[in-house]
Coordinates of C-alpha atoms in Angstrom, one line a residue:
Chain L
M1 CA 157.4 22.0 119.0
K2 CA 158.2 23.6 122.4
E3 CA 156.0 26.6 123.4
Q4 CA 159.1 28.9 123.5
D5 CA 160.3 27.7 120.1
Q6 CA 156.8 28.3 118.7
K7 CA 156.8 31.9 120.2
W8 CA 160.2 32.6 118.6
R9 CA 159.1 31.2 115.3
D10 CA 155.8 33.1 115.2
A11 CA 157.5 36.4 116.1
I12 CA 160.3 36.0 113.5
V13 CA 157.7 35.1 110.8
Q14 CA 155.9 38.4 111.6
G15 CA 159.0 40.5 111.1
G16 CA 159.8 43.9 112.6
P17 CA 161.6 44.6 115.8
E18 CA 159.9 41.8 117.7
A19 CA 161.3 39.4 115.2
E20 CA 164.9 40.7 115.8
K21 CA 164.3 40.4 119.5
A22 CA 163.1 36.8 119.2
F23 CA 166.0 35.9 116.9
S24 CA 168.5 37.4 119.3
E25 CA 167.0 35.3 122.2
L26 CA 166.9 32.1 120.0
S27 CA 170.6 32.7 119.1
V28 CA 171.8 33.1 122.7
F29 CA 169.8 30.0 123.7
Y30 CA 170.8 27.6 120.9
G31 CA 174.1 29.3 119.8
P32 CA 176.5 27.6 122.3
K33 CA 175.1 24.1 121.6
L34 CA 175.5 24.7 117.8
Y35 CA 178.9 26.1 118.3
A36 CA 180.1 23.0 120.2
Q37 CA 178.5 20.8 117.5
V38 CA 180.2 22.5 114.7
F39 CA 183.5 23.1 116.4
K40 CA 183.8 19.3 117.1
I41 CA 183.8 18.8 113.3
L42 CA 185.8 21.9 112.2
K43 CA 188.1 22.2 115.2
T44 CA 188.9 25.9 114.5
D45 CA 187.3 28.8 116.1
N46 CA 187.4 31.2 113.1
I47 CA 185.9 28.6 110.7
T48 CA 183.3 27.6 113.3
K49 CA 182.2 31.2 113.7
D50 CA 181.9 31.6 109.9
V51 CA 179.9 28.5 109.5
L52 CA 177.7 29.5 112.5
Q53 CA 176.9 32.8 110.8
D54 CA 175.8 30.9 107.7
V55 CA 173.7 28.6 109.9
F56 CA 171.9 31.5 111.6
I57 CA 171.3 33.3 108.2
K58 CA 169.5 30.1 107.0
I59 CA 167.5 29.9 110.2
W60 CA 166.5 33.5 109.9
L61 CA 165.5 33.3 106.2
N62 CA 163.9 29.9 106.2
I63 CA 162.1 29.6 109.6
E64 CA 158.7 30.1 107.8
Q65 CA 159.4 26.7 106.1
F66 CA 159.8 24.9 109.4
Q67 CA 156.4 23.3 110.0
G68 CA 156.9 21.9 113.5
K69 CA 156.7 18.2 112.6
S70 CA 159.9 17.6 114.5
S71 CA 161.5 19.6 117.3
F72 CA 162.9 22.9 116.4
Y73 CA 166.3 21.9 117.6
S74 CA 166.3 18.9 115.4
W75 CA 165.7 21.2 112.4
I76 CA 168.6 23.7 113.4
F77 CA 170.9 20.7 114.4
R78 CA 170.5 19.3 110.8
I79 CA 171.2 22.7 109.3
A80 CA 174.3 23.1 111.4
H81 CA 175.4 19.5 110.7
N82 CA 175.1 19.9 107.0
E83 CA 176.9 23.3 106.9
A84 CA 179.7 21.9 109.1
I85 CA 180.2 18.8 106.9
S86 CA 180.1 20.8 103.8
T87 CA 182.7 23.2 105.0
F88 CA 184.9 20.4 106.4
N89 CA 185.0 18.6 103.0
R90 CA 185.9 22.0 101.3
E91 CA 188.5 23.0 103.8
K92 CA 190.3 19.6 104.0
R93 CA 191.0 19.8 100.2
K94 CA 192.9 23.1 100.8
A95 CA 195.0 22.0 103.8
A96 CA 194.7 19.9 106.9
I97 CA 192.6 21.7 109.5
S98 CA 194.7 22.7 112.4
L99 CA 193.6 21.6 115.8
D100 CA 193.3 24.4 118.4
H101 CA 193.4 21.8 121.1
E102 CA 192.5 18.2 121.7
L103 CA 188.7 17.6 121.7
I104 CA 188.9 14.1 123.2
E105 CA 191.0 12.4 125.8
I106 CA 191.8 8.7 125.5
L107 CA 191.6 7.0 128.9
P108 CA 193.7 3.9 129.5
G109 CA 192.2 0.4 129.8
H110 CA 191.1 -0.5 126.3
S111 CA 193.6 -2.3 124.1
S112 CA 192.1 -1.1 120.8
L113 CA 192.8 2.5 121.8
E114 CA 196.4 2.1 122.9
G115 CA 198.7 4.4 121.0
Q116 CA 195.9 5.9 118.9
N117 CA 195.9 9.5 117.9
P118 CA 193.0 11.5 119.5
D119 CA 192.4 13.4 116.5
Q120 CA 192.1 10.3 114.4
I121 CA 189.6 8.8 117.0
L122 CA 187.6 11.9 116.9
G123 CA 187.4 11.6 113.0
L124 CA 186.2 8.1 113.4
L125 CA 183.5 9.2 116.0
N126 CA 182.3 11.9 113.6
E127 CA 182.2 9.4 110.8
A128 CA 180.2 6.9 113.0
T129 CA 177.8 9.6 114.0
N130 CA 177.0 10.2 110.4
T131 CA 175.8 6.6 110.0
L132 CA 173.2 7.1 112.7
P133 CA 169.5 8.1 112.0
K134 CA 168.9 11.8 112.5
K135 CA 167.3 11.5 115.9
Q136 CA 169.8 9.1 117.3
A137 CA 172.7 11.4 116.0
L138 CA 171.1 14.4 117.7
V139 CA 170.7 12.5 121.1
F140 CA 174.2 11.1 120.9
E141 CA 175.6 14.6 120.2
L142 CA 173.8 16.2 123.1
K143 CA 174.4 13.4 125.6
Y144 CA 177.9 12.2 124.7
F145 CA 179.7 15.2 123.4
Q146 CA 177.8 18.0 125.2
N147 CA 177.1 16.1 128.3
L148 CA 173.6 17.4 128.8
S149 CA 171.2 15.6 131.2
Y150 CA 168.3 13.6 129.8
K151 CA 166.0 16.3 131.4
E152 CA 167.8 19.0 129.4
I153 CA 167.6 17.0 126.2
Q154 CA 163.9 16.4 126.8
E155 CA 163.4 20.2 127.1
I156 CA 165.1 20.7 123.8
T157 CA 163.7 17.8 121.7
G158 CA 160.3 17.3 123.4
T159 CA 161.1 13.5 123.6
S160 CA 160.4 11.5 126.8
Q161 CA 163.4 10.7 128.9
G162 CA 162.7 6.9 128.5
A163 CA 162.8 7.3 124.7
L164 CA 165.9 9.3 125.0
K165 CA 167.7 6.7 127.1
A166 CA 166.8 4.0 124.6
S167 CA 167.8 6.1 121.7
F168 CA 171.3 6.9 123.3
H169 CA 171.8 3.2 124.2
L170 CA 171.3 2.2 120.6
A171 CA 173.4 4.9 119.2
K172 CA 176.3 4.1 121.7
E173 CA 176.1 0.3 120.6
K174 CA 176.3 1.2 116.9
I175 CA 179.2 3.6 117.3
S176 CA 181.1 1.2 119.5
T177 CA 180.8 -1.5 116.9
F178 CA 181.8 0.9 114.2
L179 CA 184.9 2.1 116.1
S180 CA 185.9 -1.5 117.1
I181 CA 185.7 -2.7 113.5
K182 CA 187.7 0.4 112.2
L183 CA 190.4 0.2 114.9
N184 CA 190.9 -3.5 114.5
L185 CA 191.3 -2.9 110.8
L186 CA 193.8 -0.2 111.5
T187 CA 195.9 -2.2 113.8
Chain V
M1 CA 193.9 -5.3 129.8
S2 CA 190.1 -5.6 129.9
N3 CA 188.0 -4.9 126.8
K4 CA 184.6 -5.6 128.6
K5 CA 183.7 -2.1 129.1
N6 CA 182.2 -0.2 126.1
I7 CA 185.0 1.5 124.1
L8 CA 183.2 4.9 124.4
D9 CA 183.7 4.7 128.1
H10 CA 187.5 5.1 127.4
I11 CA 187.0 8.1 125.3
K12 CA 186.3 11.3 127.1
P13 CA 185.2 14.3 125.1
A14 CA 186.8 17.5 126.3
K15 CA 184.5 20.4 127.2
I16 CA 184.4 22.8 124.3
K17 CA 184.9 26.5 125.3
V18 CA 182.1 28.3 123.6
P19 CA 182.0 32.1 123.0
D20 CA 180.1 34.2 125.5
E21 CA 176.5 35.6 125.2
D22 CA 177.7 38.8 123.5
F23 CA 179.1 37.0 120.6
F24 CA 175.7 35.3 119.8
T25 CA 173.8 38.6 120.4
S26 CA 176.0 40.5 117.9
L27 CA 175.8 37.6 115.5
A28 CA 172.0 37.7 115.6
T29 CA 172.1 41.5 115.0
K30 CA 174.5 41.2 112.2
V31 CA 172.1 38.7 110.5
T32 CA 169.0 40.7 111.1
D33 CA 170.6 43.9 109.9
T34 CA 171.9 42.3 106.7
Y35 CA 168.5 40.6 105.9
P36 CA 165.9 42.9 107.5
K37 CA 162.3 41.5 107.7
V38 CA 159.6 44.1 107.4
K39 CA 156.8 43.6 109.8
A40 CA 153.7 42.0 108.2
T41 CA 150.8 44.4 108.9
K42 CA 147.2 43.3 109.4
K43 CA 144.6 45.5 107.7
K44 CA 142.1 47.0 110.2
G45 CA 138.5 46.1 109.8
V46 CA 137.4 49.4 108.4
T47 CA 140.3 49.5 105.9
R48 CA 139.6 46.0 104.8
F49 CA 135.9 46.8 104.4
L50 CA 136.8 49.8 102.2
Y51 CA 139.0 47.7 100.0
F52 CA 136.2 45.2 99.6
G53 CA 133.9 48.2 98.7
Y54 CA 136.5 49.5 96.1
A55 CA 136.8 46.0 94.6
A56 CA 132.9 45.6 94.3
A57 CA 132.6 49.1 92.7
A58 CA 135.3 48.2 90.2
I59 CA 133.6 45.1 89.3
L60 CA 130.3 46.9 88.7
V61 CA 132.0 49.6 86.6
I62 CA 133.7 46.9 84.5
G63 CA 130.4 45.0 84.2
F64 CA 128.5 48.2 83.0
I65 CA 131.2 49.0 80.4
L66 CA 131.1 45.4 79.0
F67 CA 127.3 45.5 79.0
Q68 CA 127.4 48.8 77.0
Q69 CA 129.9 47.4 74.6
F70 CA 127.9 44.3 73.9
N71 CA 124.6 46.2 73.6
A72 CA 125.8 49.1 71.5
P73 CA 123.7 49.7 68.4
T74 CA 125.0 48.3 65.1
P75 CA 126.6 51.2 63.1
Q76 CA 124.4 52.3 60.2
V77 CA 125.6 52.3 56.7
K78 CA 126.5 55.9 55.8
T79 CA 124.7 57.7 53.1
A80 CA 126.2 60.1 50.6
E81 CA 124.5 63.0 52.5
S82 CA 126.0 61.9 55.8
Y83 CA 129.5 61.6 54.2
L84 CA 129.1 65.1 52.8
A85 CA 128.0 66.4 56.2
E86 CA 131.4 65.5 57.5
V87 CA 133.1 67.5 54.7
S88 CA 133.3 71.3 55.2
T89 CA 131.5 73.5 52.8
S90 CA 134.7 75.2 51.6
Q91 CA 136.2 71.8 50.7
I92 CA 133.1 70.9 48.6
L93 CA 133.2 74.2 46.8
E94 CA 136.8 73.9 46.1
Y95 CA 136.2 70.4 44.7
I96 CA 133.3 71.6 42.5
D97 CA 135.3 74.4 41.1
A98 CA 138.1 71.9 40.1
H99 CA 135.7 69.3 38.6
I100 CA 132.7 71.4 37.5
E101 CA 133.0 70.0 34.0
N102 CA 132.4 66.5 35.2
Y103 CA 128.9 67.1 36.7
S104 CA 125.5 67.5 35.1
D105 CA 123.4 70.5 36.0
D106 CA 121.1 68.3 38.1
E107 CA 124.0 67.0 40.3
I108 CA 125.3 70.5 40.9
I109 CA 121.9 71.7 42.0
E110 CA 121.6 68.6 44.3
I111 CA 124.9 69.3 46.0
A112 CA 123.9 73.0 46.3
S113 CA 120.7 72.0 47.9
I114 CA 122.6 69.9 50.6
I115 CA 124.9 72.8 51.3
L116 CA 121.9 75.2 51.6
T117 CA 120.0 73.0 54.0
E118 CA 122.9 71.8 56.2
D119 CA 125.2 74.8 56.4
N120 CA 123.6 77.8 58.2
E121 CA 126.5 80.0 57.3
F122 CA 125.2 80.2 53.8
M123 CA 121.5 80.4 54.9
G124 CA 122.0 83.4 57.3
D125 CA 120.0 86.1 55.5
G126 CA 118.2 83.8 53.1
S127 CA 120.8 84.5 50.4
F128 CA 123.2 82.0 48.9
L129 CA 125.5 84.7 47.8
P130 CA 127.9 86.5 50.2
S131 CA 126.4 89.6 51.8
D132 CA 129.1 92.0 50.4
I133 CA 127.8 91.6 46.8
E134 CA 125.4 94.3 45.8
Q135 CA 122.2 93.8 43.9
A136 CA 123.6 96.1 41.1
D137 CA 126.6 93.7 40.7
I138 CA 124.3 90.8 40.3
E139 CA 122.2 92.5 37.7
Q140 CA 125.4 93.6 35.9
Y141 CA 126.7 90.0 35.9
I142 CA 123.4 88.7 34.5
N143 CA 123.4 91.2 31.7
E144 CA 127.1 90.6 30.9
E145 CA 126.6 86.8 30.8
Y146 CA 123.4 87.1 28.8
I147 CA 121.5 85.0 31.2
N148 CA 117.8 84.8 30.5
L149 CA 115.8 84.6 33.7
N150 CA 112.8 83.3 31.9
E151 CA 114.7 79.9 31.4
F152 CA 114.7 79.2 35.1
E153 CA 112.0 77.5 37.1
E154 CA 110.5 79.5 40.0
D155 CA 112.2 77.6 42.8
E156 CA 115.6 77.9 41.0
L157 CA 115.3 81.6 41.0
L158 CA 114.9 81.6 44.8
I159 CA 118.7 81.6 45.1
F160 CA 118.8 85.2 43.8

């Protein structure tokens, strides 16, 4: 676990005003990344904010249980992912989730993508990401969707940049294969 | 159209506009206000020592009480005298008045001797009779009842 994450965790476990201060700092640091992660799945600002509130409640109430065996961000990433998927499955039964704006742009040059709906492609990307191991899914999210540098991802996850590159390469290959199969089946 | 490049190179994720810092600060405040965590306080050395002292004292007291309980003398079987000692004299006299016919002279004298030896109220001036009875009244009573003093043993007469 990163030194800063450890400090935040210890302060929050102790309780009192120091805990509130640490939690505020943690929220400002990780909040934008979690928002982007959840928004990509739910596509709506209001629902994303509601889910994010639930995510931060879980972090605040359960941080004592985090033992530091993985990176702190891996832990909160998993909480956010589970909350987002759970909400997505619940909401899509009520009505189709409206898209505030397109979250991906399809560039010309690949026959399988010709004439495809960006929203449908995004759905397939989310589906493909769910098939990845936890660590690969996290790296893919941060590198591909949030466009962070390997150095930034290293600071968050504590994994070496070489291992991150290998992980991202494997994730990308798996998702490409998944998309190709799905799109060829669709056409 | 070439498909040699990875399909993901043809998909460009849009940058997601995230809320500003104030949103996350207020979100954190909302969470901590809704679920406050009280600061876990550490006991100071002296206070902790006192608690240990109290605990040790409590153990000693409990041990002493248990020791006393296990070593308490076995209760003795009560005798007729000790049962009578728990009954007030007035209660005994009331009972005797009600059941006088059921007792022999010897039993009555025995009960009377217990009363005389254990109840100082009746031994005050050495007389069994209340102090407000005059000698003349007693003599009159003896004469009226035809009591012959010569029939009594010497120690039985001491009650008069």
